[in-house]
XYZ file of C-alpha atoms in Angstrom:
562
model
C -159.602 -9.800 159.462
C -158.880 -6.762 158.021
C -155.154 -7.405 156.866
C -153.225 -4.335 157.042
C -150.087 -5.914 155.285
C -151.349 -6.863 151.635
C -149.976 -9.998 149.362
C -148.294 -7.132 147.053
C -146.705 -5.371 149.884
C -145.388 -8.519 151.193
C -143.933 -9.421 147.807
C -142.671 -5.844 146.886
C -140.822 -5.728 150.562
C -139.644 -9.393 150.666
C -139.794 -11.565 147.442
C -136.441 -10.317 146.594
C -135.033 -11.543 150.704
C -136.765 -14.992 150.040
C -135.068 -15.397 146.333
C -131.526 -14.195 148.007
C -131.969 -16.758 150.432
C -133.071 -19.648 147.851
C -129.927 -18.703 145.994
C -127.739 -18.859 149.385
C -128.781 -22.562 149.929
C -128.332 -23.423 146.658
C -124.504 -21.994 146.013
C -123.616 -22.397 149.691
C -121.923 -18.874 149.737
C -121.893 -16.812 152.359
C -124.707 -14.444 152.999
C -126.821 -12.523 155.442
C -129.440 -10.016 155.718
C -128.913 -9.471 159.253
C -126.337 -7.139 160.233
C -124.441 -8.419 163.340
C -122.782 -5.454 164.614
C -124.734 -3.445 167.373
C -123.785 -0.170 165.490
C -125.995 -1.206 162.932
C -128.747 -0.601 165.186
C -130.911 2.304 166.288
C -130.269 1.831 170.181
C -128.802 -0.678 172.450
C -132.144 -2.090 173.640
C -131.184 -2.091 177.266
C -134.198 0.200 178.139
C -136.437 -1.680 176.148
C -135.402 -4.762 178.360
C -135.433 -3.280 181.675
C -139.034 -2.251 181.042
C -139.689 -5.791 180.642
C -138.385 -6.726 184.251
C -141.282 -7.070 187.051
C -144.120 -7.064 184.125
C -146.995 -9.216 183.041
C -146.065 -10.411 179.503
C -149.643 -10.356 178.198
C -149.744 -12.162 174.867
C -153.937 -11.861 174.715
C -154.160 -15.421 173.589
C -157.202 -17.821 174.570
C -156.930 -19.951 177.280
C -155.043 -18.503 179.857
C -155.775 -19.827 183.308
C -152.915 -18.391 185.402
C -149.807 -16.502 185.141
C -146.302 -17.880 185.784
C -142.672 -17.257 185.653
C -139.523 -17.365 187.595
C -136.547 -16.490 185.493
C -133.521 -15.719 187.153
C -130.461 -14.267 185.332
C -127.504 -16.458 185.376
C -125.704 -13.046 185.795
C -127.614 -12.615 189.013
C -130.646 -10.560 188.214
C -134.660 -11.632 188.964
C -136.433 -10.891 185.968
C -139.652 -10.718 187.882
C -141.768 -11.510 184.302
C -144.988 -13.407 184.667
C -146.151 -15.447 181.221
C -149.630 -16.875 180.562
C -150.167 -20.533 181.692
C -152.390 -22.346 179.009
C -155.387 -24.540 179.642
C -154.526 -26.518 176.516
C -158.247 -27.668 175.900
C -159.019 -24.631 175.053
C -155.425 -22.597 173.302
C -154.980 -25.828 170.964
C -158.584 -25.944 169.460
C -158.190 -21.932 169.069
C -154.831 -22.432 167.193
C -156.188 -25.421 165.171
C -159.229 -22.849 163.580
C -156.790 -20.818 162.105
C -154.791 -23.515 159.663
C -157.500 -23.750 157.032
C -157.136 -19.862 156.154
C -153.382 -20.272 156.545
C -153.127 -23.449 154.273
C -155.096 -21.695 151.479
C -152.850 -18.805 151.246
C -150.311 -20.888 149.606
C -146.388 -21.471 150.349
C -145.299 -17.740 148.690
C -147.624 -15.752 151.126
C -146.773 -17.842 154.417
C -142.809 -17.391 153.341
C -143.309 -13.642 152.974
C -145.344 -13.399 156.400
C -142.603 -15.208 157.727
C -139.961 -12.923 156.423
C -142.041 -9.989 157.450
C -141.664 -11.584 160.899
C -138.076 -12.093 161.050
C -137.523 -8.628 160.045
C -139.298 -7.446 162.817
C -137.400 -9.348 165.228
C -134.521 -8.257 163.575
C -135.343 -4.963 163.892
C -135.396 -5.621 167.961
C -132.344 -7.597 167.970
C -130.369 -5.155 170.738
C -133.451 -5.727 172.858
C -133.413 -9.569 172.253
C -129.940 -9.813 172.711
C -130.213 -8.787 176.423
C -133.276 -11.303 176.921
C -130.598 -14.174 175.581
C -127.602 -12.929 178.050
C -129.730 -12.890 180.881
C -131.471 -16.090 180.058
C -128.740 -18.255 179.112
C -125.504 -16.282 180.716
C -124.247 -15.762 177.128
C -121.670 -12.914 177.284
C -123.136 -9.678 175.615
C -121.470 -10.094 171.989
C -122.558 -13.714 171.618
C -126.057 -13.036 172.895
C -126.069 -10.153 170.346
C -124.995 -12.190 167.621
C -125.735 -15.980 168.062
C -129.401 -14.839 169.753
C -129.822 -12.137 166.940
C -128.857 -12.352 163.564
C -127.204 -15.802 163.452
C -130.585 -16.991 164.691
C -132.589 -14.796 162.307
C -130.364 -16.365 159.424
C -131.175 -20.042 160.601
C -134.887 -18.868 160.507
C -134.636 -17.723 157.148
C -132.932 -20.510 155.944
C -135.446 -23.003 157.394
C -138.132 -20.558 155.493
C -136.353 -20.856 152.123
C -136.013 -24.664 152.553
C -139.687 -24.739 153.542
C -140.634 -22.987 150.488
C -138.299 -24.848 148.003
C -140.166 -28.478 148.954
C -143.763 -27.076 148.801
C -143.016 -25.849 145.405
C -141.361 -28.928 143.729
C -144.947 -29.877 142.577
C -147.318 -27.582 140.541
C -149.620 -24.907 141.892
C -152.943 -24.167 140.083
C -154.556 -26.979 138.221
C -152.572 -29.070 136.434
C -154.367 -30.865 133.217
C -153.707 -34.955 132.512
C -154.515 -36.420 129.319
C -154.043 -39.985 128.504
C -154.185 -41.097 125.062
C -156.864 -43.913 124.166
C -155.806 -44.709 120.680
C -159.005 -44.118 118.206
C -161.173 -43.309 121.703
C -161.003 -39.804 123.252
C -158.328 -39.407 125.621
C -158.881 -39.851 129.370
C -158.763 -36.298 130.834
C -158.284 -34.818 134.247
C -157.929 -31.576 136.062
C -155.357 -32.294 139.162
C -154.694 -29.966 141.658
C -151.900 -30.413 144.208
C -151.826 -29.137 147.839
C -149.189 -28.775 150.617
C -151.143 -29.764 153.651
C -150.098 -29.211 157.142
C -149.678 -31.673 159.471
C -151.447 -30.329 162.292
C -150.152 -28.150 165.382
C -146.211 -28.235 165.896
C -144.742 -28.077 169.108
C -141.442 -26.182 169.499
C -139.545 -27.120 173.006
C -136.984 -24.478 173.611
C -133.673 -24.775 175.398
C -131.680 -22.765 177.901
C -128.515 -22.379 176.139
C -129.344 -21.209 172.670
C -133.510 -20.231 172.957
C -133.547 -18.944 169.504
C -130.906 -19.890 167.684
C -132.039 -23.561 168.213
C -135.586 -22.537 168.096
C -135.884 -20.463 165.224
C -135.167 -23.333 162.671
C -138.080 -25.410 163.644
C -140.554 -22.691 164.555
C -140.458 -20.803 161.197
C -140.146 -24.562 159.186
C -143.446 -25.739 160.854
C -144.983 -22.241 160.137
C -143.938 -21.715 156.727
C -145.160 -25.139 155.767
C -148.672 -24.113 157.294
C -148.576 -25.575 160.703
C -149.685 -23.928 163.785
C -146.585 -23.681 166.115
C -146.969 -23.802 170.106
C -143.935 -22.598 171.718
C -142.598 -23.871 174.664
C -139.750 -22.321 176.074
C -137.198 -23.438 178.851
C -138.258 -22.676 182.138
C -135.175 -20.375 182.759
C -135.239 -19.347 179.138
C -138.659 -18.022 178.416
C -138.318 -13.951 177.581
C -136.565 -14.314 174.227
C -139.263 -17.074 172.995
C -142.019 -15.129 174.440
C -140.818 -11.960 172.665
C -140.445 -13.968 169.432
C -144.324 -15.311 169.660
C -145.748 -11.499 170.522
C -143.925 -10.187 167.252
C -145.111 -13.553 165.309
C -148.876 -12.835 166.675
C -148.567 -9.246 165.517
C -147.361 -9.621 162.340
C -150.306 -12.527 161.340
C -152.697 -10.236 162.653
C -151.709 -7.408 160.589
C -151.611 -9.551 157.588
C -155.082 -10.762 157.885
C -154.462 -14.164 159.769
C -154.950 -15.658 163.159
C -152.753 -14.882 165.547
C -153.131 -17.753 167.277
C -151.387 -19.605 164.695
C -148.381 -19.020 166.996
C -148.939 -19.008 170.882
C -146.991 -19.792 173.987
C -147.016 -22.483 176.363
C -145.093 -21.410 179.507
C -145.132 -24.086 182.672
C -145.410 -23.619 186.537
C -141.940 -24.742 188.534
C -141.464 -28.308 188.253
C -145.072 -28.978 185.812
C -143.364 -30.640 183.078
C -145.946 -29.601 180.747
C -143.859 -30.893 177.766
C -144.447 -34.248 178.232
C -148.160 -33.617 178.487
C -148.178 -31.526 175.373
C -146.220 -34.119 173.449
C -148.199 -36.833 173.666
C -151.577 -34.542 172.818
C -153.199 -36.175 169.580
C -153.256 -32.376 168.627
C -149.481 -32.747 167.997
C -148.310 -33.956 165.334
C -144.380 -32.039 164.925
C -141.727 -31.588 167.803
C -138.968 -29.807 167.791
C -136.336 -30.186 170.687
C -133.106 -29.545 172.035
C -131.388 -30.511 175.228
C -130.683 -34.006 177.274
C -130.568 -37.211 175.650
C -133.024 -38.456 178.198
C -135.927 -36.631 177.016
C -134.835 -36.702 173.518
C -135.194 -40.543 173.722
C -138.481 -40.714 175.681
C -139.902 -38.334 172.748
C -138.536 -40.424 170.269
C -140.170 -43.204 172.011
C -143.618 -41.783 173.582
C -144.863 -39.189 170.877
C -145.921 -41.636 168.422
C -148.230 -39.306 166.500
C -145.733 -36.782 165.967
C -142.950 -36.218 163.707
C -139.951 -35.405 166.017
C -137.118 -33.670 165.354
C -134.375 -33.984 168.587
C -130.546 -32.724 168.697
C -129.427 -34.100 172.040
C -125.837 -34.634 173.479
C -122.910 -36.119 171.849
C -119.106 -36.316 172.446
C -117.296 -33.716 170.056
C -114.031 -34.981 169.248
C -110.787 -33.411 167.908
C -107.763 -35.199 165.979
C -104.607 -34.122 166.882
C -102.144 -35.968 164.142
C -99.701 -33.341 163.281
C -99.883 -29.661 161.950
C -97.776 -27.015 160.026
C -99.308 -24.271 162.213
C -98.622 -25.178 165.873
C -98.999 -21.840 166.899
C -102.765 -21.642 164.877
C -103.761 -24.471 166.035
C -103.437 -23.933 169.972
C -104.799 -20.672 169.569
C -108.074 -21.993 167.424
C -108.442 -25.137 169.977
C -108.136 -22.492 172.879
C -110.712 -20.280 171.713
C -112.948 -23.317 170.960
C -112.793 -24.608 174.494
C -113.552 -21.138 176.326
C -116.313 -19.631 173.870
C -119.299 -19.446 176.397
C -117.748 -21.381 179.049
C -117.831 -24.744 176.447
C -121.827 -24.528 176.946
C -122.523 -25.283 173.177
C -123.721 -28.675 171.943
C -120.412 -28.025 169.347
C -117.550 -27.445 171.650
C -115.012 -30.195 171.285
C -114.798 -32.292 174.301
C -112.354 -34.892 173.765
C -108.618 -34.375 172.063
C -107.107 -37.174 170.802
C -103.707 -37.043 170.877
C -100.588 -39.862 170.177
C -98.406 -40.268 173.222
C -95.324 -40.323 171.623
C -96.283 -36.678 170.223
C -97.076 -35.315 167.021
C -94.674 -32.938 164.217
C -95.279 -29.637 164.078
C -93.654 -26.736 162.465
C -91.948 -25.672 165.223
C -90.456 -29.495 166.021
C -91.315 -32.224 167.220
C -93.728 -32.183 170.313
C -94.311 -34.918 173.120
C -98.248 -35.461 174.281
C -97.178 -33.476 177.657
C -95.765 -30.641 175.618
C -99.139 -30.363 173.269
C -101.017 -30.248 176.489
C -99.121 -28.058 178.647
C -98.888 -25.715 175.272
C -102.518 -25.979 174.762
C -103.066 -25.007 178.758
C -100.958 -22.360 178.595
C -102.872 -21.084 175.338
C -105.996 -21.302 177.313
C -104.061 -19.322 180.102
C -103.163 -16.652 177.802
C -106.502 -16.151 176.415
C -108.711 -15.510 179.272
C -105.083 -14.390 181.346
C -107.013 -10.573 181.521
C -110.606 -10.848 183.362
C -112.360 -8.294 181.135
C -111.358 -10.351 178.154
C -112.440 -13.424 179.906
C -115.623 -12.162 181.000
C -116.286 -11.218 177.234
C -115.629 -14.949 175.951
C -117.040 -17.238 179.093
C -120.064 -15.471 179.512
C -121.547 -17.054 183.294
C -122.515 -20.743 183.826
C -126.019 -21.224 182.914
C -127.115 -23.415 185.636
C -126.055 -25.028 189.006
C -125.393 -28.395 186.980
C -122.661 -27.257 184.940
C -120.875 -26.131 187.589
C -120.922 -29.308 189.717
C -119.767 -31.088 186.466
C -116.768 -28.461 186.451
C -115.937 -28.719 190.532
C -116.033 -32.609 190.049
C -113.981 -33.083 186.585
C -110.520 -32.548 188.967
C -111.638 -36.209 190.644
C -111.601 -37.672 186.834
C -107.701 -37.787 186.497
C -104.540 -35.743 186.247
C -105.173 -31.804 185.686
C -103.703 -30.219 183.249
C -105.448 -26.995 183.150
C -107.014 -26.003 186.535
C -110.205 -23.818 186.271
C -110.349 -20.579 188.089
C -112.868 -18.233 189.324
C -113.374 -14.748 187.396
C -115.189 -11.792 189.171
C -117.678 -9.927 186.948
C -117.620 -6.276 188.063
C -121.052 -5.342 186.365
C -122.523 -8.529 187.734
C -121.162 -9.807 190.860
C -123.674 -12.686 191.465
C -122.464 -14.432 187.949
C -121.011 -17.656 188.064
C -117.688 -16.899 185.853
C -115.167 -20.065 185.606
C -112.277 -20.528 182.946
C -112.159 -24.372 181.406
C -110.500 -27.157 182.927
C -108.507 -29.618 180.975
C -107.933 -32.982 182.344
C -105.508 -35.798 181.203
C -106.743 -39.282 180.415
C -105.658 -42.298 179.104
C -106.766 -43.654 175.455
C -105.316 -47.018 175.455
C -107.350 -49.266 173.821
C -107.752 -51.418 177.374
C -109.831 -48.472 178.365
C -112.143 -47.928 176.157
C -112.397 -50.729 173.712
C -114.875 -53.317 175.880
C -118.390 -52.853 176.266
C -118.422 -52.184 180.179
C -115.798 -49.494 179.793
C -116.262 -46.211 182.279
C -113.527 -44.088 181.021
C -114.696 -40.629 181.555
C -114.519 -39.281 177.778
C -117.124 -41.982 176.176
C -119.802 -39.826 177.967
C -120.528 -36.309 177.237
C -119.450 -33.532 180.031
C -121.350 -30.406 179.096
C -119.829 -27.338 180.143
C -116.094 -26.149 179.959
C -114.352 -29.561 181.016
C -112.168 -30.981 177.893
C -109.932 -34.258 178.126
C -106.599 -34.356 176.587
C -106.788 -38.310 175.819
C -103.446 -39.910 174.911
C -103.821 -42.692 172.610
C -101.298 -45.316 171.507
C -101.433 -43.885 167.284
C -103.495 -41.901 165.206
C -104.970 -45.270 163.924
C -106.371 -45.490 167.427
C -107.387 -41.938 167.608
C -109.468 -42.901 164.238
C -110.971 -45.853 166.088
C -112.154 -44.425 169.438
C -113.464 -41.263 167.242
C -115.430 -44.052 165.300
C -116.915 -45.805 168.628
C -117.717 -42.102 170.224
C -119.727 -41.099 166.882
C -121.453 -44.281 166.901
C -122.362 -44.837 170.347
C -122.318 -41.442 171.585
C -123.032 -38.804 168.664
C -120.869 -35.925 167.960
C -122.170 -32.823 166.930
C -118.718 -31.726 165.483
C -115.432 -33.358 164.799
C -112.051 -31.655 164.161
C -108.701 -32.949 162.951
C -105.455 -31.414 162.636
C -102.719 -33.511 160.220
C -100.291 -32.928 157.299
C -100.871 -36.299 155.701
C -102.870 -36.363 153.171
C -103.545 -40.075 154.319
C -104.599 -39.311 157.699
C -106.979 -36.947 156.449
C -108.704 -39.139 153.974
C -108.842 -41.652 156.718
C -110.586 -38.692 159.020
C -112.990 -37.994 155.988
C -113.797 -41.220 155.503
C -114.885 -42.354 159.355
C -117.043 -39.502 159.463
C -118.626 -40.163 156.409
C -119.286 -43.236 157.228
C -120.511 -42.413 160.560
C -122.507 -39.070 159.136
C -120.515 -36.682 161.398
C -119.813 -32.907 160.489
C -116.070 -32.459 159.804
C -113.491 -29.501 160.154
C -109.956 -30.013 159.140
C -107.006 -27.732 160.071
C -108.918 -24.530 161.632
C -105.692 -22.361 162.396
C -107.719 -19.122 161.435
C -111.019 -17.198 162.781
C -113.220 -20.180 161.978
C -113.877 -22.220 164.686
C -115.020 -25.919 165.180
C -117.865 -25.403 167.084
C -119.115 -22.376 165.055
C -121.844 -23.108 161.768
C -122.950 -20.587 158.929
C -126.456 -20.431 158.283
C -127.212 -20.983 154.438
C -124.132 -22.717 153.964
C -122.882 -25.437 157.370
C -125.059 -28.096 158.234
C -125.733 -27.939 161.908
C -125.779 -31.850 162.913
C -126.414 -34.175 160.138
C -129.221 -36.223 161.579
C -127.232 -39.371 160.801
C -125.797 -40.247 164.412
C -126.918 -40.492 167.879
C -126.302 -36.826 168.540
C -129.370 -35.524 166.565
C -131.773 -36.935 164.069
C -131.759 -34.131 161.996
C -129.957 -31.549 160.382
C -129.924 -27.704 161.016
C -131.209 -26.986 157.944
C -131.759 -29.156 154.996
C -134.929 -30.784 152.879
C -135.418 -33.478 155.051
C -135.859 -30.959 157.981
C -139.000 -29.314 156.374
C -140.367 -31.866 153.981
C -141.918 -34.268 156.470
C -143.936 -31.206 158.050
C -146.288 -31.114 155.259
C -148.170 -33.518 152.827
C -149.172 -32.937 149.349
C -152.795 -33.725 148.968
C -153.932 -34.284 145.191
C -157.546 -33.400 144.211
C -158.924 -34.745 140.728
C -161.605 -33.627 139.093
C -162.997 -34.603 135.825
C -162.086 -32.498 132.886
């Protein structure tokens, strides 16, 4: 293939960005090369998005045996786009064919090609924002930021870790000499090559197709693997666009575009199960339900499996020196994207005897009522509410929301909000349900307490516990048994703070303390924050750390007689 992007061009254009990413993961300081405001881009992307509707999305990839697609926006628009359906017996060998040249290119060239792909994706952020909005139900600004620059940051972060781990061993020939006393030394010439495992399968999710998808995609590609992208059937377009851009860049850089391909499925086909156990698949990245994540871990034995599943995220409320700030921060966290984030707090553990605050002692009922009022105030204006809530991503979320009042006393009822731009969108405010958190309700093995299972969506439980000590034991149990992507706590006591930290350190859960400003427990920043820990049942990997990339390749040594 005639390369249009030379290694020299890639180095001149992107080596500085790669170096900055490497420095950012070392210092954990704030950094991003991707603008997160729409004004930084030349157009709003809507015309480009509209032009895709009702079209055939041709990727010119081998093994296409049919065309499929049935995406309907949570905002009520039928996308009408069809995508190539794969004949796996043709596509997978074609993907593997280009891996030798991709391996031989080395870690730096692979990293710089990936940075170029991300730069091309970044240039089309406004268009991608519309694709994420209309497949996930996120409000536009969240889709723009989380689906665009924040997702791109996570992809670049994975590339930086991949480059760092692959270059720990020397490249090129490494001389080795062992003295033999009076005899001539033993001498060898050794080379160490980061060798990919094979084809990686990235199984996309419905709610955050790019943010959750890019880390695995770019970690695998940067470590030399081909990547087959299997989108969620309701959120194909953002990842199809990503695949198309990646294929274009690979070809321009002189590599086989089939190193990245799309596997769209027919309705109800369940192609992920078929793919997951194919012998060609050596790596799997998955975000979604615990049931399927557990199945992958148990059955895809030939592959390295990275899963992010469900968890029960908890906030311990012990005391605060900024009551108004605490309520405001929690209200935003509960409301953002209608709670359809794997990091959204579900359980608020509040002592039934109340808490101390800067505005006086507050009873359990007062705290819950004040939080309900704070959420109600935040979402009181329908235009503001639509901008924060987005739309419910699927009927299952609405079903759980509708069933929530049957689980206990409702402290804040959900209300329906109309969206004047999208009258078919299902928009609902959060519900808060009171729960009894006495030990007898959750201590035994057969408990059926609702708050001990994830209720994904805009449903939160205000759990009355007998003491802060009991709250910490309940926190420990939920993290250990069900997992947690996030834990939050509010306290003015150094002793309680240390105790919460100890629980999170022992159970491997990421902790946020006393957030009262513009940073929220359900938001994480690439290059600095770890998303998940890989140490509790919610996820077996963290986005991103060295462990997330290091086992995607193996170092193969070749020894030659000197």
